[in-house]
Coordinates of C-alpha atoms in Angstrom, one line a residue:
Chain A
M322 CA 92.1 90.3 78.8
A323 CA 94.2 89.5 81.7
T324 CA 97.2 91.3 80.3
A325 CA 95.3 94.6 80.1
E326 CA 94.4 94.6 83.8
M327 CA 95.9 97.3 85.9
N328 CA 96.6 97.1 89.5
P329 CA 96.2 100.4 91.4
L330 CA 99.8 99.8 92.6
S331 CA 100.9 100.3 89.0
I332 CA 100.6 104.0 89.5
S333 CA 103.7 104.9 91.6
G334 CA 106.1 107.7 92.1
S335 CA 107.9 106.8 88.9
T336 CA 104.8 106.8 86.6
L337 CA 104.8 109.2 83.7
L338 CA 101.8 111.3 82.8
Y339 CA 100.2 112.0 79.4
P340 CA 97.2 114.2 80.3
V341 CA 94.3 114.7 77.9
I342 CA 93.5 118.4 78.1
G343 CA 90.2 119.8 77.2
Y344 CA 87.1 121.8 78.4
P345 CA 85.0 120.0 79.3
V346 CA 86.6 116.6 79.6
G347 CA 83.8 114.4 80.8
Q348 CA 83.3 113.0 77.3
V349 CA 87.0 112.1 76.6
K350 CA 87.7 108.4 75.8
A351 CA 91.5 108.6 75.7
P352 CA 92.1 107.5 79.3
M353 CA 90.1 104.2 78.7
L354 CA 92.0 103.3 75.5
Y355 CA 95.5 104.5 76.4
N356 CA 95.6 103.2 80.0
Q357 CA 94.5 99.8 78.8
L358 CA 97.2 100.0 76.1
F359 CA 99.9 101.1 78.6
A360 CA 98.9 98.2 80.9
A361 CA 98.9 95.7 78.0
I362 CA 102.3 96.8 76.7
G363 CA 103.9 97.4 80.1
I364 CA 104.5 101.1 79.9
D365 CA 104.7 102.8 83.3
A366 CA 102.5 105.8 82.3
V367 CA 98.9 107.0 82.7
V368 CA 96.5 109.2 80.8
V369 CA 94.5 111.4 83.1
P370 CA 91.9 114.1 82.1
L371 CA 92.7 117.7 82.8
E372 CA 89.9 120.2 82.5
I373 CA 91.1 123.7 81.9
A374 CA 88.8 126.6 81.3
P375 CA 89.7 128.6 78.1
A376 CA 90.5 131.8 80.1
D377 CA 93.0 129.9 82.2
F378 CA 94.6 127.9 79.4
P379 CA 97.3 130.4 78.3
R380 CA 98.7 130.4 81.9
V381 CA 98.0 126.8 82.9
G382 CA 98.7 124.9 79.7
P383 CA 102.4 125.8 79.4
A384 CA 102.9 125.4 83.2
L385 CA 101.8 121.8 83.1
F386 CA 104.8 120.9 81.0
A387 CA 107.1 122.2 83.7
V388 CA 106.0 119.1 85.7
S389 CA 108.9 116.8 85.1
N390 CA 106.9 113.6 84.7
V391 CA 104.4 115.2 82.3
R392 CA 106.1 114.0 79.1
G393 CA 103.5 114.9 76.6
A394 CA 99.8 115.5 76.2
M395 CA 96.7 114.9 74.1
V396 CA 94.8 118.1 73.4
T397 CA 91.1 118.2 72.6
I398 CA 88.3 120.8 72.2
P399 CA 88.6 123.8 72.6
H400 CA 92.4 124.0 73.2
K401 CA 93.8 122.7 69.9
P402 CA 94.3 126.1 68.3
A403 CA 95.5 127.8 71.5
C404 CA 98.2 125.3 72.4
V405 CA 100.0 126.1 69.1
D406 CA 101.0 129.4 70.8
F407 CA 103.4 127.7 73.3
L408 CA 105.0 125.1 71.1
D409 CA 108.7 125.4 70.3
A410 CA 108.3 123.4 67.1
A411 CA 105.5 122.0 65.1
S412 CA 104.7 119.7 62.2
A413 CA 103.6 120.9 58.8
A414 CA 100.0 119.7 59.6
V415 CA 100.0 122.0 62.7
K416 CA 101.2 124.9 60.7
A417 CA 98.7 124.4 57.9
A418 CA 95.7 123.7 60.2
G419 CA 96.6 126.1 62.9
A420 CA 95.7 123.4 65.5
C421 CA 97.6 120.8 67.5
N422 CA 96.3 117.7 69.3
A423 CA 99.5 116.0 70.3
I424 CA 102.4 117.5 72.3
V425 CA 105.6 115.8 73.3
K426 CA 108.3 117.2 75.6
R427 CA 111.6 116.5 74.0
A428 CA 114.8 115.6 75.9
D429 CA 115.9 119.2 76.0
G430 CA 112.6 120.2 77.5
T431 CA 111.2 121.9 74.4
L432 CA 107.7 121.2 73.1
F433 CA 106.9 119.7 69.7
G434 CA 103.4 119.6 68.5
D435 CA 101.7 117.5 65.9
L436 CA 98.1 117.0 64.6
F437 CA 96.9 113.5 64.2
D438 CA 93.1 113.8 63.6
G439 CA 93.6 114.3 59.9
I440 CA 96.2 111.5 59.3
G441 CA 94.3 109.3 61.6
F442 CA 91.1 109.9 59.6
V443 CA 92.8 109.3 56.3
S444 CA 94.4 106.1 57.7
G445 CA 91.0 104.9 58.8
L446 CA 89.6 105.6 55.3
K447 CA 92.4 103.6 53.6
R448 CA 92.0 100.7 56.1
A449 CA 88.3 100.6 55.1
G450 CA 89.3 100.5 51.4
V451 CA 88.6 104.1 50.6
E452 CA 91.5 105.8 48.7
P453 CA 91.2 109.6 48.9
K454 CA 93.7 110.2 46.2
G455 CA 92.0 112.0 43.3
M456 CA 88.7 112.5 45.2
R457 CA 86.7 115.6 45.3
C458 CA 86.1 116.2 49.0
L459 CA 83.7 118.4 51.0
V460 CA 84.7 119.1 54.6
V461 CA 81.8 120.6 56.6
G462 CA 83.2 122.4 59.7
S463 CA 86.5 124.3 59.7
G464 CA 87.4 124.1 63.4
G465 CA 90.4 122.1 64.6
V466 CA 89.2 118.7 63.4
G467 CA 87.9 119.9 60.1
A468 CA 91.2 121.8 59.5
A469 CA 93.2 118.7 60.3
I470 CA 91.1 116.5 58.0
A471 CA 91.2 119.0 55.2
V472 CA 95.0 119.2 55.4
A473 CA 95.4 115.4 55.5
L474 CA 93.1 114.9 52.5
G475 CA 95.1 117.4 50.6
E476 CA 98.3 115.7 51.6
A477 CA 96.8 112.3 50.6
G478 CA 96.4 113.7 47.0
A479 CA 92.7 114.7 47.0
A480 CA 91.8 116.4 43.7
S481 CA 90.1 119.2 45.6
V482 CA 88.9 120.1 49.1
G483 CA 85.9 122.3 49.6
V484 CA 85.4 123.8 53.1
S485 CA 82.0 124.7 54.3
D486 CA 81.2 126.5 57.6
I487 CA 78.4 128.6 58.9
N488 CA 81.3 130.9 59.9
T489 CA 82.4 131.7 56.3
D490 CA 85.4 133.7 57.5
S491 CA 86.7 130.6 59.2
A492 CA 86.1 128.5 56.1
A493 CA 87.9 131.2 54.0
R494 CA 90.9 131.3 56.3
L495 CA 91.2 127.5 56.2
A496 CA 90.9 127.4 52.4
G497 CA 93.5 130.1 52.2
R498 CA 95.9 128.1 54.4
L499 CA 95.4 124.9 52.4
T500 CA 96.3 126.8 49.3
S501 CA 99.2 128.9 50.6
F502 CA 100.9 126.0 52.4
G503 CA 100.6 124.0 49.1
V504 CA 98.9 121.0 50.8
C505 CA 95.9 121.0 48.4
R506 CA 95.8 121.0 44.6
E507 CA 92.6 122.9 44.9
A508 CA 90.9 124.3 47.9
F509 CA 87.9 126.6 48.1
V510 CA 85.0 127.8 50.3
A511 CA 81.9 125.7 49.6
T512 CA 78.3 125.6 50.6
N513 CA 77.1 122.5 52.5
D514 CA 75.5 121.0 49.3
P515 CA 77.1 117.6 49.0
A516 CA 76.2 117.1 45.3
G517 CA 79.2 116.6 43.0
Y518 CA 81.7 115.3 45.7
D519 CA 83.2 111.8 46.1
L520 CA 83.7 112.2 49.8
L521 CA 81.7 114.2 52.4
V522 CA 83.1 114.6 55.9
N523 CA 81.1 116.0 58.8
A524 CA 83.5 117.8 61.1
T525 CA 80.9 119.7 63.0
P526 CA 79.3 118.6 66.3
L527 CA 76.0 118.4 64.6
G528 CA 74.5 115.0 65.4
L529 CA 75.6 114.9 69.0
K530 CA 72.2 116.2 70.2
E531 CA 68.9 114.7 69.1
S532 CA 67.6 118.1 68.3
D533 CA 70.5 118.9 65.9
P534 CA 69.7 119.5 62.3
L535 CA 71.6 117.4 59.7
P536 CA 74.9 119.1 58.7
V537 CA 74.1 118.8 55.0
P538 CA 70.9 118.4 52.9
V539 CA 71.1 114.6 52.6
E540 CA 68.6 114.5 49.7
R541 CA 71.5 116.0 47.6
L542 CA 73.8 113.0 48.4
A543 CA 74.4 110.8 45.4
P544 CA 74.6 107.0 46.0
G545 CA 78.2 105.9 46.0
T546 CA 79.4 109.0 47.8
V547 CA 81.6 108.2 50.8
V548 CA 80.1 109.8 53.9
A549 CA 82.2 110.1 57.0
D550 CA 81.4 111.5 60.4
V551 CA 84.0 112.6 63.1
I552 CA 81.5 112.2 66.0
M553 CA 82.8 109.5 68.3
K554 CA 80.1 109.3 70.9
I555 CA 77.6 107.8 68.5
D556 CA 78.6 105.2 65.9
F557 CA 75.6 105.7 63.6
T558 CA 74.8 109.4 63.6
P559 CA 71.7 110.7 61.9
L560 CA 73.9 111.7 58.9
L561 CA 75.4 108.3 58.6
L562 CA 72.0 106.6 58.9
A563 CA 70.5 108.8 56.2
A564 CA 73.6 108.3 54.0
R565 CA 73.4 104.6 54.3
E566 CA 69.7 104.7 53.4
R567 CA 70.7 106.5 50.2
G568 CA 73.2 103.9 49.2
C569 CA 76.4 105.8 50.4
T570 CA 79.4 104.1 51.9
I571 CA 79.6 105.3 55.5
H572 CA 82.6 105.7 57.8
M573 CA 82.3 106.1 61.6
G574 CA 84.1 108.6 63.8
R575 CA 85.7 106.1 66.2
E576 CA 87.9 104.7 63.4
M577 CA 89.9 108.0 63.5
F578 CA 90.4 107.6 67.2
I579 CA 91.9 104.2 67.1
E580 CA 94.0 105.0 64.1
M581 CA 95.7 107.8 66.1
A582 CA 96.9 105.4 68.8
P583 CA 100.1 104.3 67.0
L584 CA 100.8 107.9 66.2
Y585 CA 100.5 109.1 69.8
L586 CA 102.5 106.1 71.1
S587 CA 105.3 106.8 68.6
L588 CA 105.3 110.5 69.3
F589 CA 105.6 109.7 73.0
G590 CA 108.6 107.4 72.3
Y591 CA 106.9 104.0 72.1
D592 CA 107.5 102.8 68.6
G593 CA 106.5 99.8 66.7
Y594 CA 102.8 99.5 67.2
T595 CA 100.2 99.3 64.4
S596 CA 96.6 100.2 64.6
D597 CA 95.7 96.6 63.9
G598 CA 98.0 95.4 66.6
I599 CA 96.4 97.9 69.0
R600 CA 92.9 96.8 68.0
K601 CA 93.9 93.3 69.1
L602 CA 95.6 94.4 72.3
V603 CA 92.5 96.3 73.5
G604 CA 89.9 93.9 72.1
Y605 CA 88.5 96.5 69.8
K606 CA 85.6 95.4 67.7
D607 CA 85.3 96.6 64.1
Chain B
M1128 CA 91.3 91.8 97.7
A1129 CA 88.9 91.7 94.7
T1130 CA 87.2 94.9 95.8
A1131 CA 90.5 96.9 95.6
E1132 CA 91.3 96.0 92.0
M1133 CA 91.3 98.8 89.6
N1134 CA 90.5 98.4 85.9
P1135 CA 92.3 101.0 83.8
L1136 CA 88.9 101.8 82.4
S1137 CA 88.1 103.2 85.8
I1138 CA 90.0 106.4 84.8
S1139 CA 87.6 108.3 82.6
G1140 CA 86.9 111.9 81.7
S1141 CA 85.0 112.3 84.9
T1142 CA 87.7 111.2 87.2
L1143 CA 88.9 113.7 89.8
L1144 CA 92.6 114.2 90.5
Y1145 CA 94.5 114.5 93.8
P1146 CA 98.1 114.8 92.8
V1147 CA 101.0 114.2 95.2
I1148 CA 103.4 117.0 94.5
G1149 CA 107.1 116.8 95.4
Y1150 CA 110.6 116.9 94.0
P1151 CA 111.7 114.2 93.4
V1152 CA 108.6 112.0 93.5
G1153 CA 110.0 108.6 92.7
Q1154 CA 109.8 107.6 96.4
V1155 CA 106.2 108.6 97.1
K1156 CA 103.9 105.9 98.4
A1157 CA 100.6 107.9 98.3
P1158 CA 99.5 106.7 94.8
M1159 CA 99.6 103.0 95.9
L1160 CA 97.7 103.5 99.1
Y1161 CA 95.1 106.1 97.9
N1162 CA 94.3 104.5 94.6
Q1163 CA 93.8 101.2 96.3
L1164 CA 91.5 103.0 98.8
F1165 CA 89.6 104.9 96.1
A1166 CA 89.0 101.7 94.2
A1167 CA 87.9 99.8 97.4
I1168 CA 85.5 102.6 98.5
G1169 CA 84.3 103.4 95.0
I1170 CA 85.5 107.0 94.6
D1171 CA 86.1 108.1 91.1
A1172 CA 89.4 109.8 91.7
V1173 CA 93.1 109.1 91.2
V1174 CA 96.3 110.1 92.9
V1175 CA 99.1 110.8 90.5
P1176 CA 102.7 111.9 91.2
L1177 CA 103.7 115.4 90.0
E1178 CA 107.3 116.2 90.1
I1179 CA 107.9 120.0 90.1
A1180 CA 111.4 121.5 90.5
P1181 CA 111.6 124.1 93.3
A1182 CA 112.4 126.9 90.9
D1183 CA 109.2 126.2 88.9
F1184 CA 107.0 125.7 92.0
P1185 CA 105.8 129.3 92.6
R1186 CA 104.5 129.4 89.0
V1187 CA 103.3 125.8 88.5
G1188 CA 102.0 125.0 91.9
P1189 CA 99.1 127.5 91.9
A1190 CA 98.4 126.9 88.2
L1191 CA 97.6 123.3 88.9
F1192 CA 94.6 124.2 91.0
A1193 CA 93.1 126.1 88.0
V1194 CA 92.6 122.6 86.5
S1195 CA 88.9 122.0 87.2
N1196 CA 89.1 118.3 88.1
V1197 CA 92.2 118.8 90.4
R1198 CA 90.2 119.1 93.7
G1199 CA 93.1 118.9 96.1
A1200 CA 96.6 117.7 96.5
M1201 CA 99.1 116.1 98.8
V1202 CA 102.3 118.0 99.2
T1203 CA 105.6 116.5 100.1
I1204 CA 109.3 117.4 100.3
P1205 CA 110.4 120.1 99.5
H1206 CA 107.2 122.0 98.7
K1207 CA 105.5 121.9 102.1
P1208 CA 106.7 125.4 103.2
A1209 CA 106.4 127.0 99.7
C1210 CA 102.8 126.0 99.1
V1211 CA 101.7 128.0 102.2
D1212 CA 102.3 131.1 100.1
F1213 CA 99.4 130.5 97.7
L1214 CA 96.8 129.2 100.2
D1215 CA 93.7 131.3 100.8
A1216 CA 93.1 129.9 104.2
A1217 CA 95.0 127.5 106.5
S1218 CA 94.7 125.5 109.7
A1219 CA 96.4 126.5 112.9
A1220 CA 98.9 123.7 112.4
V1221 CA 99.9 125.2 109.1
K1222 CA 100.3 128.6 110.6
A1223 CA 102.3 127.4 113.6
A1224 CA 104.6 125.0 111.5
G1225 CA 104.9 127.2 108.4
A1226 CA 104.3 124.1 106.3
C1227 CA 101.3 122.4 104.6
N1228 CA 101.0 118.9 103.2
A1229 CA 97.3 118.8 102.4
I1230 CA 95.4 121.2 100.1
V1231 CA 91.7 121.2 99.2
K1232 CA 90.0 123.4 96.6
R1233 CA 86.7 124.5 98.2
A1234 CA 83.4 125.0 96.4
D1235 CA 84.2 128.7 95.8
G1236 CA 87.6 127.8 94.2
T1237 CA 89.7 129.0 97.1
L1238 CA 92.4 126.8 98.6
F1239 CA 92.5 125.7 102.2
G1240 CA 95.7 124.0 103.5
D1241 CA 96.2 121.7 106.4
L1242 CA 99.1 119.8 107.9
F1243 CA 98.6 116.2 108.8
D1244 CA 102.0 114.8 109.6
G1245 CA 101.8 115.9 113.2
I1246 CA 98.3 114.9 114.0
G1247 CA 98.9 111.6 112.1
F1248 CA 102.0 111.0 114.1
V1249 CA 100.3 111.6 117.4
S1250 CA 97.3 109.5 116.3
G1251 CA 99.7 106.6 115.6
L1252 CA 101.4 107.0 119.0
K1253 CA 98.0 106.9 120.8
R1254 CA 96.9 103.9 118.7
A1255 CA 100.1 102.1 119.9
G1256 CA 99.2 103.0 123.5
V1257 CA 101.6 105.9 123.9
E1258 CA 99.9 109.0 125.4
P1259 CA 102.0 112.2 124.7
K1260 CA 100.1 114.2 127.3
G1261 CA 102.5 115.4 129.9
M1262 CA 105.6 114.0 128.1
R1263 CA 108.9 115.7 127.8
C1264 CA 109.6 115.5 124.0
L1265 CA 112.7 115.9 121.9
V1266 CA 112.1 116.5 118.2
V1267 CA 115.3 116.2 116.1
G1268 CA 114.9 118.0 112.9
S1269 CA 113.0 121.3 112.4
G1270 CA 111.9 121.0 108.7
G1271 CA 108.3 120.5 107.6
V1272 CA 107.8 117.2 109.3
G1273 CA 109.6 118.1 112.5
A1274 CA 107.6 121.3 112.7
A1275 CA 104.3 119.5 112.2
I1276 CA 105.2 116.9 114.9
A1277 CA 106.3 119.5 117.4
V1278 CA 103.1 121.4 116.9
A1279 CA 101.0 118.3 117.3
L1280 CA 102.8 117.2 120.4
G1281 CA 102.2 120.6 121.9
E1282 CA 98.6 120.5 121.0
A1283 CA 98.3 117.0 122.5
G1284 CA 99.4 118.4 125.8
A1285 CA 103.1 117.5 125.9
A1286 CA 104.8 119.0 129.0
S1287 CA 107.6 120.4 126.9
V1288 CA 109.0 120.2 123.4
G1289 CA 112.7 120.6 122.7
V1290 CA 113.7 121.2 119.1
S1291 CA 117.2 120.2 117.9
D1292 CA 118.6 120.9 114.5
I1293 CA 122.1 121.3 113.1
N1294 CA 120.6 124.5 111.7
T1295 CA 120.1 126.2 115.0
D1296 CA 118.4 129.2 113.4
S1297 CA 115.7 126.9 112.1
A1298 CA 115.3 125.2 115.5
A1299 CA 115.1 128.7 117.1
R1300 CA 112.4 129.9 114.7
L1301 CA 110.3 126.7 115.3
A1302 CA 110.7 126.9 119.1
G1303 CA 109.7 130.6 118.8
R1304 CA 106.6 129.8 116.8
L1305 CA 105.6 127.0 119.1
T1306 CA 105.7 129.5 122.0
S1307 CA 104.2 132.5 120.2
F1308 CA 101.3 130.5 118.8
G1309 CA 100.6 129.1 122.3
V1310 CA 100.6 125.5 121.1
C1311 CA 103.3 124.3 123.6
R1312 CA 103.4 124.8 127.3
E1313 CA 107.2 124.9 127.0
A1314 CA 109.3 125.0 123.8
F1315 CA 113.0 125.5 123.5
V1316 CA 116.1 124.9 121.4
A1317 CA 117.8 121.7 122.5
T1318 CA 120.9 119.7 121.6
N1319 CA 120.4 116.2 120.2
D1320 CA 121.2 114.6 123.6
P1321 CA 118.1 112.4 124.3
A1322 CA 118.8 112.0 128.0
G1323 CA 116.0 113.3 130.2
Y1324 CA 113.1 113.0 127.7
D1325 CA 110.2 110.6 127.6
L1326 CA 109.8 110.7 123.8
L1327 CA 112.4 111.1 121.1
V1328 CA 111.3 111.8 117.5
N1329 CA 113.7 111.6 114.6
A1330 CA 112.4 114.0 112.0
T1331 CA 115.6 114.2 110.0
P1332 CA 116.4 112.1 106.9
L1333 CA 119.2 110.4 108.8
G1334 CA 118.8 106.7 108.5
L1335 CA 117.8 106.6 104.8
K1336 CA 121.3 106.0 103.7
E1337 CA 123.5 103.3 105.1
S1338 CA 126.4 105.8 105.6
D1339 CA 124.2 108.1 107.7
P1340 CA 125.3 108.8 111.2
L1341 CA 122.7 108.2 113.9
P1342 CA 120.6 111.4 114.5
V1343 CA 121.3 111.2 118.3
P1344 CA 123.9 109.7 120.6
V1345 CA 122.0 106.5 121.3
E1346 CA 124.1 105.6 124.3
R1347 CA 122.4 108.5 126.1
L1348 CA 118.9 106.9 125.6
A1349 CA 117.3 105.6 128.8
P1350 CA 115.4 102.4 128.7
G1351 CA 111.7 103.1 128.6
T1352 CA 112.1 106.2 126.4
V1353 CA 109.7 106.1 123.5
V1354 CA 111.7 106.4 120.3
A1355 CA 109.9 107.2 117.0
D1356 CA 111.2 107.7 113.5
V1357 CA 109.5 109.4 110.6
I1358 CA 111.4 107.5 107.9
M1359 CA 108.9 105.5 105.9
K1360 CA 111.1 103.8 103.5
I1361 CA 112.7 101.5 106.1
D1362 CA 110.6 100.1 109.0
F1363 CA 113.5 99.4 111.3
T1364 CA 116.0 102.2 111.0
P1365 CA 119.4 102.0 112.6
L1366 CA 118.0 104.4 115.3
L1367 CA 115.0 102.2 116.0
L1368 CA 117.2 99.1 116.1
A1369 CA 119.6 100.7 118.5
A1370 CA 116.7 102.0 120.7
R1371 CA 115.1 98.6 120.8
E1372 CA 118.4 97.1 121.8
R1373 CA 118.5 99.5 124.7
G1374 CA 115.0 98.6 125.9
C1375 CA 113.2 101.5 124.5
T1376 CA 109.6 101.4 123.0
I1377 CA 109.9 102.0 119.3
H1378 CA 107.5 103.5 116.8
M1379 CA 107.9 103.2 113.0
G1380 CA 107.4 106.0 110.4
R1381 CA 104.8 104.2 108.3
E1382 CA 102.3 104.5 111.1
M1383 CA 102.1 108.2 110.5
F1384 CA 101.4 107.6 106.8
I1385 CA 98.4 105.3 107.4
E1386 CA 97.1 107.5 110.2
M1387 CA 96.9 110.5 107.8
A1388 CA 94.6 108.6 105.4
P1389 CA 91.3 109.3 107.1
L1390 CA 92.4 113.0 107.5
Y1391 CA 93.1 113.3 103.8
L1392 CA 89.9 111.5 102.8
S1393 CA 87.9 113.8 105.1
L1394 CA 89.6 116.9 103.8
F1395 CA 88.8 115.9 100.2
G1396 CA 85.1 115.4 101.2
Y1397 CA 85.0 111.6 101.8
D1398 CA 84.0 111.4 105.5
G1399 CA 83.5 108.5 107.8
Y1400 CA 86.6 106.5 107.5
T1401 CA 88.8 105.4 110.4
S1402 CA 92.5 104.4 110.2
D1403 CA 91.6 100.9 111.4
G1404 CA 88.9 100.7 108.7
I1405 CA 91.4 101.8 106.1
R1406 CA 94.0 99.3 107.3
K1407 CA 91.4 96.6 106.7
L1408 CA 90.4 97.9 103.3
V1409 CA 93.9 97.9 102.0
G1410 CA 95.1 94.8 103.8
Y1411 CA 97.7 96.8 105.8
K1412 CA 99.8 94.6 108.2
D1413 CA 100.7 96.0 111.5

């Protein structure tokens, strides 16, 4: 795509920065997608990775936003919960999930945070023809992504959201927030047994390494269950392969990533883009 | 040059950052040169502008280097003196000039600073066939760049270096440092009268704006004097035009910029490049 090519001269003194902040950052895919998008659209901005160790984050994270041409950021593992501490204002999703993956510096210099994993995930489901309204959902993993997805499923009208985590305290805290913020009709701590749910979401890193165990006992999956994975690095994770084998509908992690693009663009002040339009711009293959 | 084209996909999670830090940064040219160079050479790194207000710099400047993939920086106006405060070690030029424009994070995480304006300037002179050794030099302007050039001229064996500044205290401090650090055979506070010198260097911003007065009374320039300007934005400044008119040899500011490239690359760990090689790589026209 000729329009998406970027001349190195296109980074100049006037270029705005939207860093993607994490630890580590070697695996992040945001620079590839967003820099291609910025070039295609004609936005003088660049996404660069910033790797900040957790111990340094409370000092370095807020300092970054004092850089005039840093106008916002994408936040990834493990800083999604910690960045909430220095926001001036936050969306309901951030408050309910206790995590933030999108920060914008507003005109007055204050920082507003949002959380797009969940809404991006639900948007991807709907695009694939899966309507979460009324569904009984099991979210395995109660970290930043799991929390975001649980909140979004609740907000999308899920009948119930079970939260499973080997850290049961973490699962209990999330289930408590889902209930107390009124985002879920019914939220509870669950085991990782997927029987009896309409939708299973793996929001753990299990599946990234070949030696990983499956996040749930797949023999308990009923055909017809929708099984989604948040892992982006691998399209067909062992969980998704096993689920497909059992006659389940499967949903890949990368859908969530591309569905977040119009949300990030809009937060950063670039309105009017749809995920389908963005798919076309970057030549994304379904 | 096909080799110097940069695909936006070339910024990934593993890309190293060498920011150029200033206030403002709209005018900086480093991203254009260095990103083209990195692409041509095949270095997975990017130069991005970072605009930091002076009041924020003492807090934000050092914090940046806690970002793991920020491996060094270029420092420009007005932060060259202030960044000296947070260096762990510095070159003799930094100590003598009290300014730094190049920072590298060493393997142990400590910061080493150097100052390349002066050595870049002298290197450009020599490339143009001007040998500063034994010359009587007048440097007008005793800020970061003027200080760097005065030090480098002294180290290159200038017979004497006069320093002129409307801020005579600043000129006196610089002349004092040039003497006390032993970098100049003879250093003194001078007026801006260019008569009696072999080399005149404008190291003030005068000439950037059309309404600017000339930095020196040009009618006092003897033919044969070498007249150099540090202004990069304009090749032929009013001073250089007037000097050429009077039969002086003139030397443009942009030479200093390109001559610093091999110094920056080497500081950042990319050895073996010459300024002539770099000129070819980026298609630089003399």
